[in-house]
Amino acid sequence: MIIPIVAYGDPVLRELAQDISKDYEGYSEFLQNMWDTMYDADGVGLAAPQVGRAIRLFVVDASTFADEAPKLADFKKVFINAEILEEYDEEWVFNEGCLSIPGVREDVKRKSKIKVKYLDEHFNEHTEEFDGMAARIIQHEYDHIEGVLFTDHVGPLRKRMIKKKLEDISKGNVKVGYKMKFPLLRRSK
């Protein structure tokens, strides 16, 4: 089932998400709905807060970047109760976007390597290191479960320049090709 993606301005996007356990009610169905929703919106990652649930769960499929980085051809992962233990190496800039903030893209600096402790979809624990685009996508989605948006990483001048766009998004004054829920409207588009 496709779940409407929560738009910029909804308070759930600013909440610190809570850990979940394997007995989380409706887990399997919710996880499948997250995959379906992400693919429907042509995303490469989706965090639970983006569909209205303040839980520490996100999904990533970086296979669309396989042309530039062949090791990402089969990079499809579930991250539950993730904790970034370390961000290191060079900072690099990439023009990021977000399904919750359609039509806005900004250059964001992030470290190129990370070490993450997380549970997979079967609640098995892993501690792994990721680099490049995989690290960037994970950092972006991890920010969501911490109540942080990619726009928080841009400077004050850029924030002022995109302020009107962000206000329009929260009011539903944006065209998108997927289901969204806007905080200042009581309906989905």
Tab-separated table of C-alpha atoms in Angstrom:
chain	number	residue	atom	x	y	z
A	1	MET	CA	0.000	0.000	0.000
A	2	ILE	CA	1.264	3.468	-0.855
A	3	ILE	CA	1.372	5.755	2.188
A	4	PRO	CA	1.180	9.536	1.669
A	5	ILE	CA	4.561	11.168	2.260
A	6	VAL	CA	4.484	13.838	4.944
A	7	ALA	CA	5.448	17.286	3.650
A	8	TYR	CA	7.777	19.877	5.115
A	9	GLY	CA	6.209	21.650	8.074
A	10	ASP	CA	4.658	18.573	9.696
A	11	PRO	CA	5.867	18.285	13.325
A	12	VAL	CA	6.624	14.547	12.953
A	13	LEU	CA	9.600	15.474	10.749
A	14	ARG	CA	11.175	17.282	13.726
A	15	GLU	CA	10.624	14.560	16.327
A	16	LEU	CA	13.397	12.390	17.713
A	17	ALA	CA	12.220	8.949	16.594
A	18	GLN	CA	11.847	6.075	19.064
A	19	ASP	CA	13.460	2.620	18.918
A	20	ILE	CA	11.282	-0.313	17.941
A	21	SER	CA	11.415	-4.024	18.743
A	22	LYS	CA	10.590	-7.063	16.615
A	23	ASP	CA	7.091	-7.144	18.120
A	24	TYR	CA	6.270	-3.678	16.717
A	25	GLU	CA	2.624	-3.940	15.688
A	26	GLY	CA	2.160	-4.410	11.941
A	27	TYR	CA	5.931	-4.326	11.303
A	28	SER	CA	6.078	-6.568	8.208
A	29	GLU	CA	3.206	-4.837	6.455
A	30	PHE	CA	4.528	-1.378	7.359
A	31	LEU	CA	7.997	-2.250	6.052
A	32	GLN	CA	6.559	-3.446	2.738
A	33	ASN	CA	4.448	-0.274	2.534
A	34	MET	CA	7.598	1.807	3.022
A	35	TRP	CA	9.327	0.059	0.115
A	36	ASP	CA	6.220	0.469	-2.064
A	37	THR	CA	5.915	4.151	-1.132
A	38	MET	CA	9.602	4.888	-1.780
A	39	TYR	CA	9.541	3.208	-5.200
A	40	ASP	CA	6.258	4.888	-6.139
A	41	ALA	CA	7.889	8.273	-5.468
A	42	ASP	CA	11.146	7.331	-7.276
A	43	GLY	CA	13.128	7.717	-4.064
A	44	VAL	CA	16.408	6.107	-3.015
A	45	GLY	CA	15.616	6.260	0.689
A	46	LEU	CA	12.640	6.733	2.972
A	47	ALA	CA	12.448	7.128	6.742
A	48	ALA	CA	9.423	6.264	8.875
A	49	PRO	CA	8.902	9.886	10.004
A	50	GLN	CA	8.359	10.769	6.349
A	51	VAL	CA	5.223	8.636	6.402
A	52	GLY	CA	4.060	9.926	9.759
A	53	ARG	CA	5.632	7.492	12.231
A	54	ALA	CA	8.310	8.724	14.634
A	55	ILE	CA	10.148	5.397	14.815
A	56	ARG	CA	13.800	4.600	14.072
A	57	LEU	CA	13.330	2.793	10.779
A	58	PHE	CA	14.457	3.675	7.283
A	59	VAL	CA	14.963	1.918	3.969
A	60	VAL	CA	17.598	2.554	1.324
A	61	ASP	CA	17.995	1.361	-2.265
A	62	ALA	CA	21.077	2.929	-3.868
A	63	SER	CA	21.028	0.707	-6.968
A	64	THR	CA	20.105	3.682	-9.189
A	65	PHE	CA	23.688	4.915	-8.636
A	66	ALA	CA	25.235	1.647	-9.913
A	67	ASP	CA	26.379	3.271	-13.171
A	68	GLU	CA	28.721	5.572	-11.235
A	69	ALA	CA	29.454	3.079	-8.430
A	70	PRO	CA	29.014	-0.574	-9.536
A	71	LYS	CA	29.217	-1.832	-5.922
A	72	LEU	CA	25.792	-0.214	-5.353
A	73	ALA	CA	24.062	-2.473	-7.926
A	74	ASP	CA	22.460	-4.579	-5.187
A	75	PHE	CA	22.540	-2.057	-2.348
A	76	LYS	CA	19.116	-2.438	-0.744
A	77	LYS	CA	18.963	-2.291	3.052
A	78	VAL	CA	16.684	-1.801	6.018
A	79	PHE	CA	18.023	0.144	9.010
A	80	ILE	CA	16.267	-0.261	12.358
A	81	ASN	CA	17.330	1.599	15.516
A	82	ALA	CA	20.397	2.853	13.650
A	83	GLU	CA	23.156	4.758	15.377
A	84	ILE	CA	25.943	6.463	13.446
A	85	LEU	CA	29.035	5.740	15.509
A	86	GLU	CA	31.447	7.772	13.411
A	87	GLU	CA	31.509	10.114	10.409
A	88	TYR	CA	34.982	10.604	8.983
A	89	ASP	CA	37.268	11.252	6.016
A	90	GLU	CA	36.829	14.038	3.476
A	91	GLU	CA	33.755	16.245	3.375
A	92	TRP	CA	32.114	16.323	-0.018
A	93	VAL	CA	29.306	18.364	-1.448
A	94	PHE	CA	26.345	16.828	-3.238
A	95	ASN	CA	23.098	18.383	-4.401
A	96	GLU	CA	20.470	16.671	-2.219
A	97	GLY	CA	16.708	16.566	-2.421
A	98	CYS	CA	14.029	14.980	-0.265
A	99	LEU	CA	10.632	13.400	-0.927
A	100	SER	CA	9.193	15.468	1.950
A	101	ILE	CA	10.533	18.675	0.381
A	102	PRO	CA	9.672	18.319	-3.326
A	103	GLY	CA	11.177	20.741	-5.814
A	104	VAL	CA	13.942	21.891	-3.474
A	105	ARG	CA	17.543	20.783	-3.976
A	106	GLU	CA	20.550	22.169	-2.148
A	107	ASP	CA	24.266	21.466	-1.899
A	108	VAL	CA	25.002	19.676	1.362
A	109	LYS	CA	28.419	18.849	2.844
A	110	ARG	CA	28.761	15.460	4.486
A	111	LYS	CA	31.656	13.243	5.487
A	112	SER	CA	32.404	10.585	2.876
A	113	LYS	CA	32.648	7.619	5.281
A	114	ILE	CA	30.525	6.447	8.193
A	115	LYS	CA	30.378	3.617	10.696
A	116	VAL	CA	26.842	2.538	11.633
A	117	LYS	CA	25.365	0.129	14.155
A	118	TYR	CA	21.859	-1.043	13.192
A	119	LEU	CA	19.403	-3.907	13.072
A	120	ASP	CA	18.421	-5.353	9.696
A	121	GLU	CA	14.879	-6.306	8.655
A	122	HIS	CA	15.176	-9.545	10.688
A	123	PHE	CA	16.406	-7.618	13.762
A	124	ASN	CA	19.938	-8.998	13.436
A	125	GLU	CA	22.559	-6.524	14.670
A	126	HIS	CA	25.298	-5.220	12.358
A	127	THR	CA	28.111	-2.713	12.651
A	128	GLU	CA	29.301	-1.687	9.196
A	129	GLU	CA	31.237	1.006	7.418
A	130	PHE	CA	29.883	2.690	4.300
A	131	ASP	CA	31.375	5.231	1.949
A	132	GLY	CA	30.467	7.439	-0.974
A	133	MET	CA	26.864	7.586	-2.118
A	134	ALA	CA	25.749	4.791	0.235
A	135	ALA	CA	27.103	6.772	3.196
A	136	ARG	CA	25.398	9.949	1.990
A	137	ILE	CA	21.980	8.321	1.579
A	138	ILE	CA	22.267	6.674	4.998
A	139	GLN	CA	23.274	9.999	6.596
A	140	HIS	CA	20.310	11.749	4.949
A	141	GLU	CA	17.816	9.117	6.141
A	142	TYR	CA	19.457	8.928	9.564
A	143	ASP	CA	18.925	12.678	9.910
A	144	HIS	CA	15.178	12.041	9.505
A	145	ILE	CA	15.057	9.752	12.536
A	146	GLU	CA	16.937	12.439	14.466
A	147	GLY	CA	14.421	15.147	13.490
A	148	VAL	CA	16.848	16.845	11.097
A	149	LEU	CA	16.181	17.834	7.472
A	150	PHE	CA	18.741	18.359	4.725
A	151	THR	CA	17.777	22.032	4.613
A	152	ASP	CA	19.199	22.335	8.150
A	153	HIS	CA	22.651	21.772	6.632
A	154	VAL	CA	22.552	24.813	4.329
A	155	GLY	CA	23.769	28.266	5.248
A	156	PRO	CA	21.582	31.160	6.411
A	157	LEU	CA	21.584	32.903	3.021
A	158	ARG	CA	20.371	29.783	1.183
A	159	LYS	CA	17.740	29.223	3.892
A	160	ARG	CA	16.360	32.700	3.303
A	161	MET	CA	16.350	32.078	-0.443
A	162	ILE	CA	14.263	28.892	-0.137
A	163	LYS	CA	11.961	30.078	2.678
A	164	LYS	CA	9.036	30.840	0.322
A	165	LYS	CA	9.343	27.445	-1.391
A	166	LEU	CA	9.264	25.705	1.990
A	167	GLU	CA	6.184	27.679	3.049
A	168	ASP	CA	4.475	26.774	-0.233
A	169	ILE	CA	5.248	23.086	0.303
A	170	SER	CA	3.733	23.128	3.796
A	171	LYS	CA	0.555	24.698	2.336
A	172	GLY	CA	0.332	22.152	-0.482
A	173	ASN	CA	1.235	24.689	-3.182
A	174	VAL	CA	3.493	22.273	-5.028
A	175	LYS	CA	3.005	19.732	-7.788
A	176	VAL	CA	4.198	16.219	-7.079
A	177	GLY	CA	3.835	12.900	-8.848
A	178	TYR	CA	3.159	10.919	-5.678
A	179	LYS	CA	0.785	10.941	-2.695
A	180	MET	CA	1.576	13.580	-0.096
A	181	LYS	CA	0.067	14.804	3.146
A	182	PHE	CA	0.470	18.539	3.744
A	183	PRO	CA	0.487	19.892	7.296
A	184	LEU	CA	-1.560	22.999	6.557
A	185	LEU	CA	-4.175	21.063	4.577
A	186	ARG	CA	-6.402	18.385	5.997
A	187	ARG	CA	-6.284	16.264	2.862
A	188	SER	CA	-3.779	14.387	0.659
A	189	LYS	CA	-2.926	15.256	-2.919
